[in-house]
Amino acid sequence: MFPKLDPILHSELRLAVISILAGVEDADFSFIKKQTGATSGNLSVQIDKLCAAGYITVEKGFKGKMPRTTCRITEAGLQAFSNYVTALQEYLSAGK
Amino acid sequence: MFPKLDPILHSELRLAVISILAGVEDADFSFIKKQTGATSGNLSVQIDKLCAAGYITVEKGFKGKMPRTTCRITEAGLQAFSNYVTALQEYLSAGK
DNA sequence: ATAATTTGGTTTATATTATAAACTACTTTA
DNA sequence: TAAAGTAGTTTATAATATAAACCAAATTAT
């Protein structure tokens, strides 16, 4: 009746990150930080987890002389996000 | 952009409990346990938290000789559930 | 030139949360 | 009356999230 919710996505900040990345080609650390309002430390950790899960890729380079971390959602990430939304609907709609 | 998600409801088991209670007049411990597949211990703890938050009421009585714990959602609980669903929609729909 | 501040993060420690294991108390069935 | 089942609670442990501290380089101010 209640499907298991993907624990990687069932996290406020990670869900926000995936949600952002699902809508754009790619996004860098600073942009995601501004959009989410997260602290650097928290964001760094959660990005690592999404990366370890294979839901996003992280590319480190430079914009001029400043370091720049660019994130992009993967196919697996898009699929997981879609599954999560579907599963969650079971919970949200049960009270009807 | 991303609203804060109520931490009381942003828990797989507590959300399932609220979701069940939102659809019925009341439900007892055993019924909720069967529907969710949760262990007794976990369910007991999460019901306590929902109760402490004022989202449900818990009534202890007896069905014949056996103890029976009946849960019911409160107005505050219904409101919180509604708010949670609305907030979550921001996350789920952002990738479109 | 150099000192202070900002950018762009990582690492590590702590607090919170969820889960599982162990236990209590009573009832029913063999 | 002994074993097994019901209906939970309490406590311990594992997992998670968050915050604090730190690092390195670049930029800006003195």
mmCIF file of C-alpha atoms (C1' of nucleotides) in Angstrom:
data_model
loop_
_atom_site.group_PDB
_atom_site.id
_atom_site.type_symbol
_atom_site.label_atom_id
_atom_site.label_comp_id
_atom_site.label_asym_id
_atom_site.label_seq_id
_atom_site.Cartn_x
_atom_site.Cartn_y
_atom_site.Cartn_z
ATOM 1 C CA MET A 1 0.000 0.000 0.000
ATOM 2 C CA PHE A 2 2.695 2.473 0.967
ATOM 3 C CA PRO A 3 5.681 2.098 -1.336
ATOM 4 C CA LYS A 4 9.159 2.565 0.077
ATOM 5 C CA LEU A 5 10.465 6.076 -0.465
ATOM 6 C CA ASP A 6 13.991 6.331 -1.870
ATOM 7 C CA PRO A 7 16.007 7.463 1.153
ATOM 8 C CA ILE A 8 18.478 9.296 -1.056
ATOM 9 C CA LEU A 9 15.728 11.580 -2.296
ATOM 10 C CA HIS A 10 13.661 11.714 0.877
ATOM 11 C CA SER A 11 15.778 14.529 2.239
ATOM 12 C CA GLU A 12 14.757 18.147 2.026
ATOM 13 C CA LEU A 13 18.017 19.474 0.639
ATOM 14 C CA ARG A 14 18.797 16.588 -1.697
ATOM 15 C CA LEU A 15 15.285 16.739 -3.082
ATOM 16 C CA ALA A 16 15.665 20.471 -3.716
ATOM 17 C CA VAL A 17 18.968 19.874 -5.501
ATOM 18 C CA ILE A 18 17.519 17.170 -7.715
ATOM 19 C CA SER A 19 14.479 19.291 -8.361
ATOM 20 C CA ILE A 20 16.663 22.155 -9.557
ATOM 21 C CA LEU A 21 18.864 19.922 -11.674
ATOM 22 C CA ALA A 22 15.855 18.235 -13.248
ATOM 23 C CA GLY A 23 14.903 21.560 -14.765
ATOM 24 C CA VAL A 24 18.214 22.782 -16.154
ATOM 25 C CA GLU A 25 21.096 21.565 -18.284
ATOM 26 C CA ASP A 26 23.525 22.009 -15.392
ATOM 27 C CA ALA A 27 24.060 24.213 -12.356
ATOM 28 C CA ASP A 28 27.062 25.168 -10.296
ATOM 29 C CA PHE A 29 27.555 24.938 -6.564
ATOM 30 C CA SER A 30 26.987 28.625 -5.890
ATOM 31 C CA PHE A 31 23.785 28.751 -7.875
ATOM 32 C CA ILE A 32 22.359 25.747 -6.061
ATOM 33 C CA LYS A 33 23.446 27.213 -2.769
ATOM 34 C CA LYS A 34 21.597 30.462 -3.478
ATOM 35 C CA GLN A 35 18.471 28.714 -4.695
ATOM 36 C CA THR A 36 18.269 26.385 -1.733
ATOM 37 C CA GLY A 37 19.586 28.677 0.975
ATOM 38 C CA ALA A 38 21.713 25.809 2.244
ATOM 39 C CA THR A 39 25.041 26.213 3.984
ATOM 40 C CA SER A 40 28.142 25.268 2.004
ATOM 41 C CA GLY A 41 28.952 22.380 4.289
ATOM 42 C CA ASN A 42 25.548 20.824 4.129
ATOM 43 C CA LEU A 43 25.349 21.292 0.371
ATOM 44 C CA SER A 44 28.780 19.794 -0.147
ATOM 45 C CA VAL A 45 27.835 16.676 1.804
ATOM 46 C CA GLN A 46 24.481 16.211 0.096
ATOM 47 C CA ILE A 47 25.953 16.716 -3.370
ATOM 48 C CA ASP A 48 28.483 14.010 -2.535
ATOM 49 C CA LYS A 49 25.683 11.639 -1.630
ATOM 50 C CA LEU A 50 23.733 12.305 -4.796
ATOM 51 C CA CYS A 51 26.938 11.776 -6.727
ATOM 52 C CA ALA A 52 27.751 8.532 -4.890
ATOM 53 C CA ALA A 53 24.236 7.301 -5.683
ATOM 54 C CA GLY A 54 24.866 8.010 -9.352
ATOM 55 C CA TYR A 55 22.022 10.519 -9.497
ATOM 56 C CA ILE A 56 24.211 13.442 -10.528
ATOM 57 C CA THR A 57 27.661 14.024 -11.958
ATOM 58 C CA VAL A 58 30.042 16.607 -10.561
ATOM 59 C CA GLU A 59 32.622 18.326 -12.673
ATOM 60 C CA LYS A 60 35.308 20.485 -11.170
ATOM 61 C CA GLY A 61 36.933 23.163 -13.262
ATOM 62 C CA PHE A 62 37.694 26.858 -13.236
ATOM 63 C CA LYS A 63 35.733 29.903 -14.250
ATOM 64 C CA GLY A 64 38.655 32.210 -14.950
ATOM 65 C CA LYS A 65 40.801 31.742 -11.893
ATOM 66 C CA MET A 66 38.055 30.754 -9.478
ATOM 67 C CA PRO A 67 37.180 27.131 -8.830
ATOM 68 C CA ARG A 68 33.818 26.049 -10.093
ATOM 69 C CA THR A 69 31.835 22.899 -9.386
ATOM 70 C CA THR A 70 29.216 22.027 -11.948
ATOM 71 C CA CYS A 71 26.463 19.523 -11.284
ATOM 72 C CA ARG A 72 24.294 17.731 -13.760
ATOM 73 C CA ILE A 73 21.521 15.180 -13.276
ATOM 74 C CA THR A 74 21.996 11.710 -14.767
ATOM 75 C CA GLU A 75 19.491 9.418 -16.444
ATOM 76 C CA ALA A 76 19.403 7.365 -13.247
ATOM 77 C CA GLY A 77 18.760 10.539 -11.296
ATOM 78 C CA LEU A 78 15.860 11.555 -13.494
ATOM 79 C CA GLN A 79 14.401 8.078 -13.214
ATOM 80 C CA ALA A 80 14.790 8.030 -9.434
ATOM 81 C CA PHE A 81 13.163 11.446 -9.170
ATOM 82 C CA SER A 82 10.259 10.273 -11.272
ATOM 83 C CA ASN A 83 9.860 7.131 -9.183
ATOM 84 C CA TYR A 84 9.980 9.163 -6.006
ATOM 85 C CA VAL A 85 7.253 11.504 -7.190
ATOM 86 C CA THR A 86 5.069 8.571 -8.137
ATOM 87 C CA ALA A 87 5.619 6.807 -4.827
ATOM 88 C CA LEU A 88 4.946 9.951 -2.861
ATOM 89 C CA GLN A 89 1.649 10.435 -4.613
ATOM 90 C CA GLU A 90 0.455 7.243 -2.916
ATOM 91 C CA TYR A 91 1.045 8.875 0.440
ATOM 92 C CA LEU A 92 -0.355 12.265 -0.408
ATOM 93 C CA SER A 93 -3.492 10.998 -2.041
ATOM 94 C CA ALA A 94 -4.328 8.299 0.498
ATOM 95 C CA GLY A 95 -6.309 10.729 2.586
ATOM 96 C CA LYS A 96 -8.996 11.105 -0.027
ATOM 97 C CA MET B 1 11.603 29.193 -3.611
ATOM 98 C CA PHE B 2 11.751 25.930 -1.695
ATOM 99 C CA PRO B 3 9.463 26.109 1.314
ATOM 100 C CA LYS B 4 10.518 24.422 4.513
ATOM 101 C CA LEU B 5 9.025 20.963 4.894
ATOM 102 C CA ASP B 6 7.405 20.186 8.247
ATOM 103 C CA PRO B 7 9.941 17.832 9.863
ATOM 104 C CA ILE B 8 7.203 16.053 11.786
ATOM 105 C CA LEU B 9 5.566 14.969 8.561
ATOM 106 C CA HIS B 10 8.693 14.539 6.486
ATOM 107 C CA SER B 11 9.206 11.022 7.767
ATOM 108 C CA GLU B 12 8.136 7.978 5.835
ATOM 109 C CA LEU B 13 6.296 6.275 8.661
ATOM 110 C CA ARG B 14 4.726 9.361 10.212
ATOM 111 C CA LEU B 15 3.530 10.483 6.807
ATOM 112 C CA ALA B 16 1.961 7.076 6.204
ATOM 113 C CA VAL B 17 0.209 7.233 9.573
ATOM 114 C CA ILE B 18 -1.173 10.702 8.919
ATOM 115 C CA SER B 19 -2.176 9.677 5.440
ATOM 116 C CA ILE B 20 -4.164 6.753 6.824
ATOM 117 C CA LEU B 21 -5.765 8.825 9.555
ATOM 118 C CA ALA B 22 -6.698 11.573 7.123
ATOM 119 C CA GLY B 23 -8.958 9.100 5.349
ATOM 120 C CA VAL B 24 -10.783 7.489 8.241
ATOM 121 C CA GLU B 25 -12.677 8.418 11.371
ATOM 122 C CA ASP B 26 -10.123 6.652 13.562
ATOM 123 C CA ALA B 27 -7.789 3.677 13.455
ATOM 124 C CA ASP B 28 -6.201 1.486 16.070
ATOM 125 C CA PHE B 29 -2.568 0.613 16.557
ATOM 126 C CA SER B 30 -2.808 -2.846 15.031
ATOM 127 C CA PHE B 31 -4.584 -1.640 11.931
ATOM 128 C CA ILE B 32 -1.997 1.059 11.310
ATOM 129 C CA LYS B 33 0.750 -1.441 11.937
ATOM 130 C CA LYS B 34 -0.647 -3.809 9.327
ATOM 131 C CA GLN B 35 -1.231 -1.076 6.768
ATOM 132 C CA THR B 36 2.239 0.385 7.121
ATOM 133 C CA GLY B 37 4.195 -2.797 7.752
ATOM 134 C CA ALA B 38 6.049 -0.995 10.535
ATOM 135 C CA THR B 39 7.450 -2.681 13.608
ATOM 136 C CA SER B 40 5.597 -2.088 16.867
ATOM 137 C CA GLY B 41 8.495 -0.187 18.371
ATOM 138 C CA ASN B 42 8.926 2.183 15.502
ATOM 139 C CA LEU B 43 5.184 2.783 15.252
ATOM 140 C CA SER B 44 4.883 3.423 18.973
ATOM 141 C CA VAL B 45 7.594 6.067 18.844
ATOM 142 C CA GLN B 46 6.236 7.792 15.752
ATOM 143 C CA ILE B 47 2.695 7.847 17.102
ATOM 144 C CA ASP B 48 4.050 9.504 20.234
ATOM 145 C CA LYS B 49 5.681 12.202 18.131
ATOM 146 C CA LEU B 50 2.546 12.885 16.141
ATOM 147 C CA CYS B 51 0.669 13.067 19.398
ATOM 148 C CA ALA B 52 3.210 15.402 20.992
ATOM 149 C CA ALA B 53 2.927 17.653 17.941
ATOM 150 C CA GLY B 54 -0.823 17.770 18.415
ATOM 151 C CA TYR B 55 -1.452 16.200 15.011
ATOM 152 C CA ILE B 56 -3.302 13.192 16.397
ATOM 153 C CA THR B 57 -5.001 12.131 19.588
ATOM 154 C CA VAL B 58 -4.440 8.750 21.183
ATOM 155 C CA GLU B 59 -7.055 7.022 23.257
ATOM 156 C CA LYS B 60 -6.302 3.925 25.257
ATOM 157 C CA GLY B 61 -9.053 1.522 26.104
ATOM 158 C CA PHE B 62 -9.965 -2.135 25.901
ATOM 159 C CA LYS B 63 -11.602 -4.248 23.249
ATOM 160 C CA GLY B 64 -12.982 -6.984 25.508
ATOM 161 C CA LYS B 65 -9.982 -7.857 27.615
ATOM 162 C CA MET B 66 -7.325 -6.819 25.145
ATOM 163 C CA PRO B 67 -5.764 -3.361 25.264
ATOM 164 C CA ARG B 68 -6.578 -1.149 22.341
ATOM 165 C CA THR B 69 -4.997 2.104 21.242
ATOM 166 C CA THR B 70 -7.114 4.267 18.990
ATOM 167 C CA CYS B 71 -5.689 7.145 16.983
ATOM 168 C CA ARG B 72 -7.511 10.015 15.392
ATOM 169 C CA ILE B 73 -6.249 12.978 13.388
ATOM 170 C CA THR B 74 -6.851 16.481 14.771
ATOM 171 C CA GLU B 75 -7.728 19.673 12.964
ATOM 172 C CA ALA B 76 -4.129 20.792 13.368
ATOM 173 C CA GLY B 77 -3.009 17.493 11.896
ATOM 174 C CA LEU B 78 -5.240 17.862 8.871
ATOM 175 C CA GLN B 79 -4.020 21.391 8.363
ATOM 176 C CA ALA B 80 -0.382 20.361 8.688
ATOM 177 C CA PHE B 81 -0.904 17.532 6.230
ATOM 178 C CA SER B 82 -2.487 19.907 3.758
ATOM 179 C CA ASN B 83 0.358 22.384 4.162
ATOM 180 C CA TYR B 84 2.897 19.644 3.706
ATOM 181 C CA VAL B 85 1.313 18.457 0.476
ATOM 182 C CA THR B 86 1.254 22.010 -0.858
ATOM 183 C CA ALA B 87 4.868 22.645 0.085
ATOM 184 C CA LEU B 88 6.005 19.382 -1.403
ATOM 185 C CA GLN B 89 4.371 20.241 -4.690
ATOM 186 C CA GLU B 90 6.894 23.058 -5.049
ATOM 187 C CA TYR B 91 9.672 20.505 -4.957
ATOM 188 C CA LEU B 92 8.058 17.929 -7.174
ATOM 189 C CA SER B 93 6.970 20.340 -9.859
ATOM 190 C CA ALA B 94 10.164 22.402 -9.999
ATOM 191 C CA GLY B 95 11.686 20.112 -12.558
ATOM 192 C CA LYS B 96 9.193 21.082 -15.210
ATOM 193 C "C1'" DA C 1 53.169 45.398 -0.664
ATOM 194 C "C1'" DT C 2 50.404 43.374 2.653
ATOM 195 C "C1'" DA C 3 46.419 42.870 5.408
ATOM 196 C "C1'" DA C 4 41.542 42.009 5.411
ATOM 197 C "C1'" DT C 5 37.662 40.141 3.045
ATOM 198 C "C1'" DT C 6 35.296 37.278 -0.169
ATOM 199 C "C1'" DT C 7 34.656 33.150 -2.931
ATOM 200 C "C1'" DG C 8 34.304 28.395 -3.125
ATOM 201 C "C1'" DG C 9 34.411 24.987 -1.112
ATOM 202 C "C1'" DT C 10 35.936 20.394 2.376
ATOM 203 C "C1'" DT C 11 36.370 18.093 6.713
ATOM 204 C "C1'" DT C 12 35.017 16.974 11.085
ATOM 205 C "C1'" DA C 13 32.132 17.125 15.073
ATOM 206 C "C1'" DT C 14 27.654 17.255 17.103
ATOM 207 C "C1'" DA C 15 22.813 16.979 17.397
ATOM 208 C "C1'" DT C 16 18.787 14.850 15.731
ATOM 209 C "C1'" DT C 17 16.166 11.089 13.915
ATOM 210 C "C1'" DA C 18 14.957 6.591 12.711
ATOM 211 C "C1'" DT C 19 15.246 1.874 13.493
ATOM 212 C "C1'" DA C 20 15.908 -2.319 15.772
ATOM 213 C "C1'" DA C 21 16.343 -5.084 19.810
ATOM 214 C "C1'" DA C 22 14.904 -6.207 24.159
ATOM 215 C "C1'" DC C 23 11.512 -6.173 27.453
ATOM 216 C "C1'" DT C 24 6.672 -5.964 29.919
ATOM 217 C "C1'" DA C 25 2.127 -7.431 30.697
ATOM 218 C "C1'" DC C 26 -1.605 -9.819 29.778
ATOM 219 C "C1'" DT C 27 -4.491 -13.331 26.958
ATOM 220 C "C1'" DT C 28 -5.480 -17.212 24.378
ATOM 221 C "C1'" DT C 29 -4.768 -21.780 22.895
ATOM 222 C "C1'" DA C 30 -2.738 -26.479 23.220
ATOM 223 C "C1'" DT D 1 0.224 -25.083 33.026
ATOM 224 C "C1'" DA D 2 3.237 -24.275 29.467
ATOM 225 C "C1'" DA D 3 3.762 -22.223 24.972
ATOM 226 C "C1'" DA D 4 2.517 -18.910 21.844
ATOM 227 C "C1'" DG D 5 0.216 -14.743 20.481
ATOM 228 C "C1'" DT D 6 -1.438 -9.807 21.122
ATOM 229 C "C1'" DA D 7 -0.433 -5.223 22.152
ATOM 230 C "C1'" DG D 8 2.323 -2.536 23.009
ATOM 231 C "C1'" DT D 9 6.743 0.412 25.664
ATOM 232 C "C1'" DT D 10 11.462 1.331 26.672
ATOM 233 C "C1'" DT D 11 16.066 1.539 25.606
ATOM 234 C "C1'" DA D 12 20.062 1.083 22.752
ATOM 235 C "C1'" DT D 13 22.224 1.629 18.406
ATOM 236 C "C1'" DA D 14 22.722 3.019 13.758
ATOM 237 C "C1'" DA D 15 22.003 6.377 10.317
ATOM 238 C "C1'" DT D 16 21.289 11.132 8.932
ATOM 239 C "C1'" DA D 17 21.348 15.914 8.831
ATOM 240 C "C1'" DT D 18 23.229 20.051 10.286
ATOM 241 C "C1'" DA D 19 26.487 23.180 12.008
ATOM 242 C "C1'" DA D 20 31.029 24.605 13.120
ATOM 243 C "C1'" DA D 21 35.614 24.837 12.013
ATOM 244 C "C1'" DC D 22 38.850 24.880 8.697
ATOM 245 C "C1'" DC D 23 41.578 25.480 4.086
ATOM 246 C "C1'" DA D 24 43.265 27.632 -0.169
ATOM 247 C "C1'" DA D 25 43.230 30.900 -3.449
ATOM 248 C "C1'" DA D 26 41.469 35.346 -5.303
ATOM 249 C "C1'" DT D 27 40.022 39.967 -4.737
ATOM 250 C "C1'" DT D 28 39.766 44.362 -2.616
ATOM 251 C "C1'" DA D 29 41.246 47.946 0.540
ATOM 252 C "C1'" DT D 30 45.086 50.468 3.049
#
